[in-house]
mmCIF file of C-alpha atoms in Angstrom:
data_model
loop_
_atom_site.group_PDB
_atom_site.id
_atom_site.type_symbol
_atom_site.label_atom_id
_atom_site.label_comp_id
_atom_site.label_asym_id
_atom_site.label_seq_id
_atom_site.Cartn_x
_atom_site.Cartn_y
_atom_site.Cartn_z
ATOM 1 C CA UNK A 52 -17.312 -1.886 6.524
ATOM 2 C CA UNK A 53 -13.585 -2.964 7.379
ATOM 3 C CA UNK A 54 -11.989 -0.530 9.575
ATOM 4 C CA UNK A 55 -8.451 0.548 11.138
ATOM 5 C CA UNK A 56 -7.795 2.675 14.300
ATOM 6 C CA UNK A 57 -4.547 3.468 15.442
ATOM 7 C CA UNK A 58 -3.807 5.170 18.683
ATOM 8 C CA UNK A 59 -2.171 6.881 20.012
ATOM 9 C CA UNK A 60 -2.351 10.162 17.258
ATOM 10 C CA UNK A 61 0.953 11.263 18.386
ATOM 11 C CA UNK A 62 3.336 9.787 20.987
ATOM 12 C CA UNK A 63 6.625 11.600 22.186
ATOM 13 C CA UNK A 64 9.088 9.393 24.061
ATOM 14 C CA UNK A 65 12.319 10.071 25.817
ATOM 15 C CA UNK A 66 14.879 8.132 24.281
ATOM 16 C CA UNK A 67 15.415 4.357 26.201
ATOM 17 C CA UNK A 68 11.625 4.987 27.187
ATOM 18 C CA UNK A 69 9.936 2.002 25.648
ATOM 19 C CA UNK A 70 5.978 1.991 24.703
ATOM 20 C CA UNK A 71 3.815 1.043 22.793
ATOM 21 C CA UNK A 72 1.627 1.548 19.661
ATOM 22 C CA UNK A 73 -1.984 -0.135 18.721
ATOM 23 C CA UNK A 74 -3.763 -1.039 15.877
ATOM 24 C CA UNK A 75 -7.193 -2.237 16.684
ATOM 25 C CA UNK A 76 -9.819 -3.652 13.307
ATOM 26 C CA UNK A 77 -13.094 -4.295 12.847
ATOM 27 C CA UNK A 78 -13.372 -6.864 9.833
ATOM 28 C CA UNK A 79 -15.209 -9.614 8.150
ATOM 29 C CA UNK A 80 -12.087 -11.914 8.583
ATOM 30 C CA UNK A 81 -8.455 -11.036 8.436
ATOM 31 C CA UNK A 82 -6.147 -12.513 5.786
ATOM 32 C CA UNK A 83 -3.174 -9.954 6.885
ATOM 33 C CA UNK A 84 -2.026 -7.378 8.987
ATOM 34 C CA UNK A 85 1.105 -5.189 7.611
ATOM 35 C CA UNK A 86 3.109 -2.782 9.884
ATOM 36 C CA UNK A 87 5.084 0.017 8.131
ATOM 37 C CA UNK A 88 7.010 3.057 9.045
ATOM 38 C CA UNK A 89 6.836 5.933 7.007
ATOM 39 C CA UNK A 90 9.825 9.007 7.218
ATOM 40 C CA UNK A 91 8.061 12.670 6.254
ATOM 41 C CA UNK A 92 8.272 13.253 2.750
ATOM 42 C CA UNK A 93 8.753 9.610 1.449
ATOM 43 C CA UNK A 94 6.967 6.570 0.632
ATOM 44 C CA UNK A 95 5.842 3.770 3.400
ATOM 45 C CA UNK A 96 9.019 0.938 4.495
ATOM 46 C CA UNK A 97 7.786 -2.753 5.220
ATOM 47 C CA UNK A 98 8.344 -3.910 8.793
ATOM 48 C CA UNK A 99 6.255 -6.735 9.377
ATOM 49 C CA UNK A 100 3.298 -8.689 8.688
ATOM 50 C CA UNK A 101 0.959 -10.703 11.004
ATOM 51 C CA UNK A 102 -1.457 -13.680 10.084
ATOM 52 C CA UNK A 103 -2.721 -15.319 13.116
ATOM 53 C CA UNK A 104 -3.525 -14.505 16.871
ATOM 54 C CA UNK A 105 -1.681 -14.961 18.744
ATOM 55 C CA UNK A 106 1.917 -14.355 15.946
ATOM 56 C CA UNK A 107 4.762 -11.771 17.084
ATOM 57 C CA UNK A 108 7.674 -10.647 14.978
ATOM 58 C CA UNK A 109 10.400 -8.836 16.035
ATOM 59 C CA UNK A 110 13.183 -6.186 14.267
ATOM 60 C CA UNK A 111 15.456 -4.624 15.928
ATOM 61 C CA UNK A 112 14.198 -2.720 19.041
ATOM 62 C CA UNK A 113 10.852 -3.408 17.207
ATOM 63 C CA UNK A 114 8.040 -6.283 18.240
ATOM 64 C CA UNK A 115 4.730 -6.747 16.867
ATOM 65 C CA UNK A 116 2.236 -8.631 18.242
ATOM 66 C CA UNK A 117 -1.325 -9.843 16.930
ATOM 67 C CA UNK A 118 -4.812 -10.945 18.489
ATOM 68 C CA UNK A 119 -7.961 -11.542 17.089
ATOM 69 C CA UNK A 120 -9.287 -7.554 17.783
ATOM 70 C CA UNK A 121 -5.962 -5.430 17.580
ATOM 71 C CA UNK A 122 -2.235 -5.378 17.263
ATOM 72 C CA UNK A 123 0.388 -3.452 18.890
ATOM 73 C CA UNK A 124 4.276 -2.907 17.902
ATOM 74 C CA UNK A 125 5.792 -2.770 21.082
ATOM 75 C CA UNK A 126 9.104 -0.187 21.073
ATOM 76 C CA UNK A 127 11.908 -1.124 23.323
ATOM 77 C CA UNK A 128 14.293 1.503 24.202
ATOM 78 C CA UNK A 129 13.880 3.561 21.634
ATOM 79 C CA UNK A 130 16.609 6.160 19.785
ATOM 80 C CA UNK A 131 15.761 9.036 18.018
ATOM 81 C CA UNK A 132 16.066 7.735 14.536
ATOM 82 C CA UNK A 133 12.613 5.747 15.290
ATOM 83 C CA UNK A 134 10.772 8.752 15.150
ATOM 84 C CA UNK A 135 8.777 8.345 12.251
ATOM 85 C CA UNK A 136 4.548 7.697 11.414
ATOM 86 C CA UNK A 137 3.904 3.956 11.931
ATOM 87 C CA UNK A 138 0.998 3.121 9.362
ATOM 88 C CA UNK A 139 -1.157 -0.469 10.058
ATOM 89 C CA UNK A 140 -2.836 -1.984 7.651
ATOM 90 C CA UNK A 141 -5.189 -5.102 6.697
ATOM 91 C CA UNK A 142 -6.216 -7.362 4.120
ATOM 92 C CA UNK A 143 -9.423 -9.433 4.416
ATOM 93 C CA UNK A 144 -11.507 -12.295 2.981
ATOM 94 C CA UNK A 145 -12.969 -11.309 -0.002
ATOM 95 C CA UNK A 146 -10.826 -8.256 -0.555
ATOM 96 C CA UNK A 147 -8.019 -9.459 -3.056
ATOM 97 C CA UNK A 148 -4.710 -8.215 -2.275
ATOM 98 C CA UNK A 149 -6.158 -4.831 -1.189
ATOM 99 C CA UNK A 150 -5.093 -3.278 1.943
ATOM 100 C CA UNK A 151 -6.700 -0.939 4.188
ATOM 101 C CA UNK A 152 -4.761 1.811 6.539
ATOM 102 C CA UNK A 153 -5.534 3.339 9.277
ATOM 103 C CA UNK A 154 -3.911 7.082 9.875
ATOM 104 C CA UNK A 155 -0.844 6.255 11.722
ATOM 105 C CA UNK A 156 0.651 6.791 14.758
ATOM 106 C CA UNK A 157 3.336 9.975 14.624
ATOM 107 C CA UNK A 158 6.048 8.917 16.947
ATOM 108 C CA UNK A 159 8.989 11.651 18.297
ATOM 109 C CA UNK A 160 11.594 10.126 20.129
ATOM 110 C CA UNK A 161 13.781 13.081 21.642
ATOM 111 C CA UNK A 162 17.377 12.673 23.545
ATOM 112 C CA UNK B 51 19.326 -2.208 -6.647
ATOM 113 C CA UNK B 52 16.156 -3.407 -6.675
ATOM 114 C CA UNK B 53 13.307 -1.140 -6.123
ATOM 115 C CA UNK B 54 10.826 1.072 -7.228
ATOM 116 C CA UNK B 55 10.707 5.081 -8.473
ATOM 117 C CA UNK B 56 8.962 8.133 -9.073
ATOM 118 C CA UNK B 57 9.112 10.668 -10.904
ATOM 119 C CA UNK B 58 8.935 13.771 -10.159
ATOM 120 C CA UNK B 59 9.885 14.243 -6.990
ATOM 121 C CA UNK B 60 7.537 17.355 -7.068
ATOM 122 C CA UNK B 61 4.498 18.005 -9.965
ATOM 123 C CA UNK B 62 3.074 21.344 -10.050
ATOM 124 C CA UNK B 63 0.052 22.369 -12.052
ATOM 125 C CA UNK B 64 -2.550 24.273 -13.054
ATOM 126 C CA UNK B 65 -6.180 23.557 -12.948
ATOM 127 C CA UNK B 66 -7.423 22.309 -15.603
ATOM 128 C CA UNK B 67 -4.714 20.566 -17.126
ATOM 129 C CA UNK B 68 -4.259 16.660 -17.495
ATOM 130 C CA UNK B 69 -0.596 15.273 -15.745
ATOM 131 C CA UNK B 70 0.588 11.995 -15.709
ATOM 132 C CA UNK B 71 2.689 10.345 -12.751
ATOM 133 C CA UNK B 72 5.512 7.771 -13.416
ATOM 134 C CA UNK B 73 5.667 4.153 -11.415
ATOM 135 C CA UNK B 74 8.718 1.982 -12.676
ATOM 136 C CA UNK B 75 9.846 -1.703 -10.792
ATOM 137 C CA UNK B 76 12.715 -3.757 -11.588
ATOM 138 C CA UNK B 77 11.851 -6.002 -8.681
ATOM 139 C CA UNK B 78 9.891 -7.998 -11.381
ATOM 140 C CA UNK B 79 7.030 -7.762 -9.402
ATOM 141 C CA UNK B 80 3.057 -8.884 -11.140
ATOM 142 C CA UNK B 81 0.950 -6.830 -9.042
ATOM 143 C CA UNK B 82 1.261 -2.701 -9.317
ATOM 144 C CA UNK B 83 -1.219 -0.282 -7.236
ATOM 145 C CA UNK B 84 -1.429 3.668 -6.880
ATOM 146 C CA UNK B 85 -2.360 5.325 -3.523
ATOM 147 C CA UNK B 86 -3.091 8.472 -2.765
ATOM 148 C CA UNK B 87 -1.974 9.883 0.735
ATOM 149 C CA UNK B 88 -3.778 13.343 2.345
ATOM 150 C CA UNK B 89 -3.099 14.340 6.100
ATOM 151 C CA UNK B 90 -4.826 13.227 8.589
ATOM 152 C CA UNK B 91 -6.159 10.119 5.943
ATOM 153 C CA UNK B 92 -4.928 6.805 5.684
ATOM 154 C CA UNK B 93 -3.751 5.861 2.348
ATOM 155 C CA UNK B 94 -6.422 5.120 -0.323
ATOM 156 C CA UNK B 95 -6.327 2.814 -3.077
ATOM 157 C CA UNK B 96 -6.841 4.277 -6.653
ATOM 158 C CA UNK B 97 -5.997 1.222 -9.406
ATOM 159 C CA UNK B 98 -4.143 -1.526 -9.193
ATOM 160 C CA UNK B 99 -3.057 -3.913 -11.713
ATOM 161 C CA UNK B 100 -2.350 -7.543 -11.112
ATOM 162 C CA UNK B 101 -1.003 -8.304 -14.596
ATOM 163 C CA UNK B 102 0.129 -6.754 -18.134
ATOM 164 C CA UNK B 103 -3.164 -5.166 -19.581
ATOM 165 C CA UNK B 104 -5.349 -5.456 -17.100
ATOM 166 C CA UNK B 105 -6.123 -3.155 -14.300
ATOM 167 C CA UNK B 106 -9.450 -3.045 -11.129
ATOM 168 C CA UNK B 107 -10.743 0.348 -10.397
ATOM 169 C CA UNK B 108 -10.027 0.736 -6.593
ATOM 170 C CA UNK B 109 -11.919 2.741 -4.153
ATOM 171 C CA UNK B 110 -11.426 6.341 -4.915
ATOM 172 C CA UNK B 111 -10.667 5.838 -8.893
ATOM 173 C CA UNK B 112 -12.838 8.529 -10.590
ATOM 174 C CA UNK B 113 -10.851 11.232 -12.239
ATOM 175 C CA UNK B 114 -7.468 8.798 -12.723
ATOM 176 C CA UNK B 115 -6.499 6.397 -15.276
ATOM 177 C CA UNK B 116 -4.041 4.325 -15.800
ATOM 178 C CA UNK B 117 -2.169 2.028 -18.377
ATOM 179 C CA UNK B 118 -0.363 -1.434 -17.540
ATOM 180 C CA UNK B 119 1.624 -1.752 -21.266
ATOM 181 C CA UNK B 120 4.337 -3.319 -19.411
ATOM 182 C CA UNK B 121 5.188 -5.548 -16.208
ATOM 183 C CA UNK B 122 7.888 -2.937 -14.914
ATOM 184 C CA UNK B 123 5.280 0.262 -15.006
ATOM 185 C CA UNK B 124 2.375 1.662 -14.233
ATOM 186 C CA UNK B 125 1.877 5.457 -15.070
ATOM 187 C CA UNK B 126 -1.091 7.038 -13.089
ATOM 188 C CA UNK B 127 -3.059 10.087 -15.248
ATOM 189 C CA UNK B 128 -4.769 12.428 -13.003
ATOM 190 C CA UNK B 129 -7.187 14.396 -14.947
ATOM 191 C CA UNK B 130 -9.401 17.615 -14.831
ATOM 192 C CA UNK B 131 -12.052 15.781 -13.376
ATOM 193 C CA UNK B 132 -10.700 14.857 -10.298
ATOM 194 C CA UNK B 133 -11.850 17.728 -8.014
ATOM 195 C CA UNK B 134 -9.323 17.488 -5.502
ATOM 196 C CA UNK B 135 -6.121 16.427 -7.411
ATOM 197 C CA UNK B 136 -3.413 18.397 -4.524
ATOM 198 C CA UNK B 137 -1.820 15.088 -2.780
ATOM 199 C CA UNK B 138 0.607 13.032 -2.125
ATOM 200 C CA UNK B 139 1.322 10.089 -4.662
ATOM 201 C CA UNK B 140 2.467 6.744 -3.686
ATOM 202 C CA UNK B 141 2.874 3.905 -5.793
ATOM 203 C CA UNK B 142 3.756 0.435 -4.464
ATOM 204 C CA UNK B 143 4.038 -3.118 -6.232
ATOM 205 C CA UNK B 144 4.210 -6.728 -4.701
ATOM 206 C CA UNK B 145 5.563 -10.463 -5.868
ATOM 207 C CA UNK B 146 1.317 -11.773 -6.797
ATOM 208 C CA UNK B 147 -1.839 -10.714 -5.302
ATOM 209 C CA UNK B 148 -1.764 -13.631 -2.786
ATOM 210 C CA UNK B 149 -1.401 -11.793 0.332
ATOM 211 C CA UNK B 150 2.501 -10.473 -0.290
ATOM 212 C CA UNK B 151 3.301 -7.542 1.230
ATOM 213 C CA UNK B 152 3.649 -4.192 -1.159
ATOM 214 C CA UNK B 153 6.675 -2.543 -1.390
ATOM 215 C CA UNK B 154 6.328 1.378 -1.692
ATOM 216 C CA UNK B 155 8.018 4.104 -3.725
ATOM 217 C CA UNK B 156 9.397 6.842 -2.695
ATOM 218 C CA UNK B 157 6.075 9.064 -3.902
ATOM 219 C CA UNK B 158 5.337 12.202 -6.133
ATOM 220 C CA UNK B 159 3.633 15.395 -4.237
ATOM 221 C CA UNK B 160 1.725 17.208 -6.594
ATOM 222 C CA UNK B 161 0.195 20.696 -6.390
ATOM 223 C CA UNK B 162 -2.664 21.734 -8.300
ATOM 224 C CA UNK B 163 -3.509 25.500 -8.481
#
């Protein structure tokens, strides 16, 4: 069975304190990994996607990385209007254009 | 603008009782999917459609149905047989099925009592 874990749960950071957040999978063979933020109360936002180990794409103070167990997106400096749940997801061989999440990371940047 | 919505914002109901969720894209997206969203649980696929008339049950489908009559929606009818209807509603759509990225709306919450 294809699985997601993200970790931390929850993360507060000081504002300018960079971190970061990971995304580890256990599947058959990965055809896709998709990084989005989601704001309470609304729907998910795109941020990235990932194909290969070994790929990193960057957005702003954001950077996402990829190898062939986990991924991390890598904050850098971070303001308060980050805070937000992170959501990870894959799509595998065999699975279509289906995507599984994991249960996001809840991040709190505070001044 | 581009995008996709949902309406409501908010669905209440009572037990029971059949209610049907609204999922409109003028991105002229193929593929259309519903997902339902519960804390502490990542997001679940319900249906998705990859083209007009035809829809795959996903993993959580019993007590939903849908309807793909057109390319720009993709209403979502959560019946009295879904035991646990009380969730968050997201629908998203994407360019093929070909490993694009899905594009989410901004979601219905609905409360059954």
């Amino acid at each position: 069975e294809d699985q997601v874990t993200q970790s931390p749960e929850a993360l507060r950071l000081q504002e300018g304190e960079s971190s970061s957040l990971n995304c580890s999978y256990t599947v058959s063979g990965l055809r896709g990994l998709f990084w989005y933020r989601q704001d309470p109360g609304k729907g998910p936002e795109f941020l990235f996607t990932l194909y290969s180990a070994g790929e990193e794409k960057e957005k702003e103070r954001l950077k996402a990385t990829l190898t062939k167990k986990e991924s991390f997106l890598h904050i850098t400096a971070p303001k308060p209007e980050d805070s937000a749940t992170y959501l990870c997801a894959v799509r595998v061989t065999g699975g279509g254009n289906k995507l599984t999440f994991g249960t996001g990371t809840q991040l709190k940047v505070e001044l | 603008d581009g995008g996709i919505t949902q309406s409501p914002k908010y669905l209440f109901r009572k037990e029971g009782q059949n209610v049907t969720l609204s999922c409109e894209q003028n991105l002229n997206h193929d593929a259309m999917y519903w997902y339902r969203q519960d804390p502490g649980q990542g997001l679940r696929l319900i249906y998705y459609s990859q083209i007009v008339n035809d829809f795959q049950k996903g993993d959580i489908a019993e007590g939903y149905s849908v309807s793909r009559e057109k390319k720009e929606s993709f209403p979502l009818t959560v019946t009295s047989a879904q035991k646990n209807p009380t969730a968050f509603y997201l629908c998203a759509s994407s360019i093929g099925t070909a490993g694009y990225e899905q594009y989410f709306g901004p979601g219905t919450r609905l409360t059954v009592t």
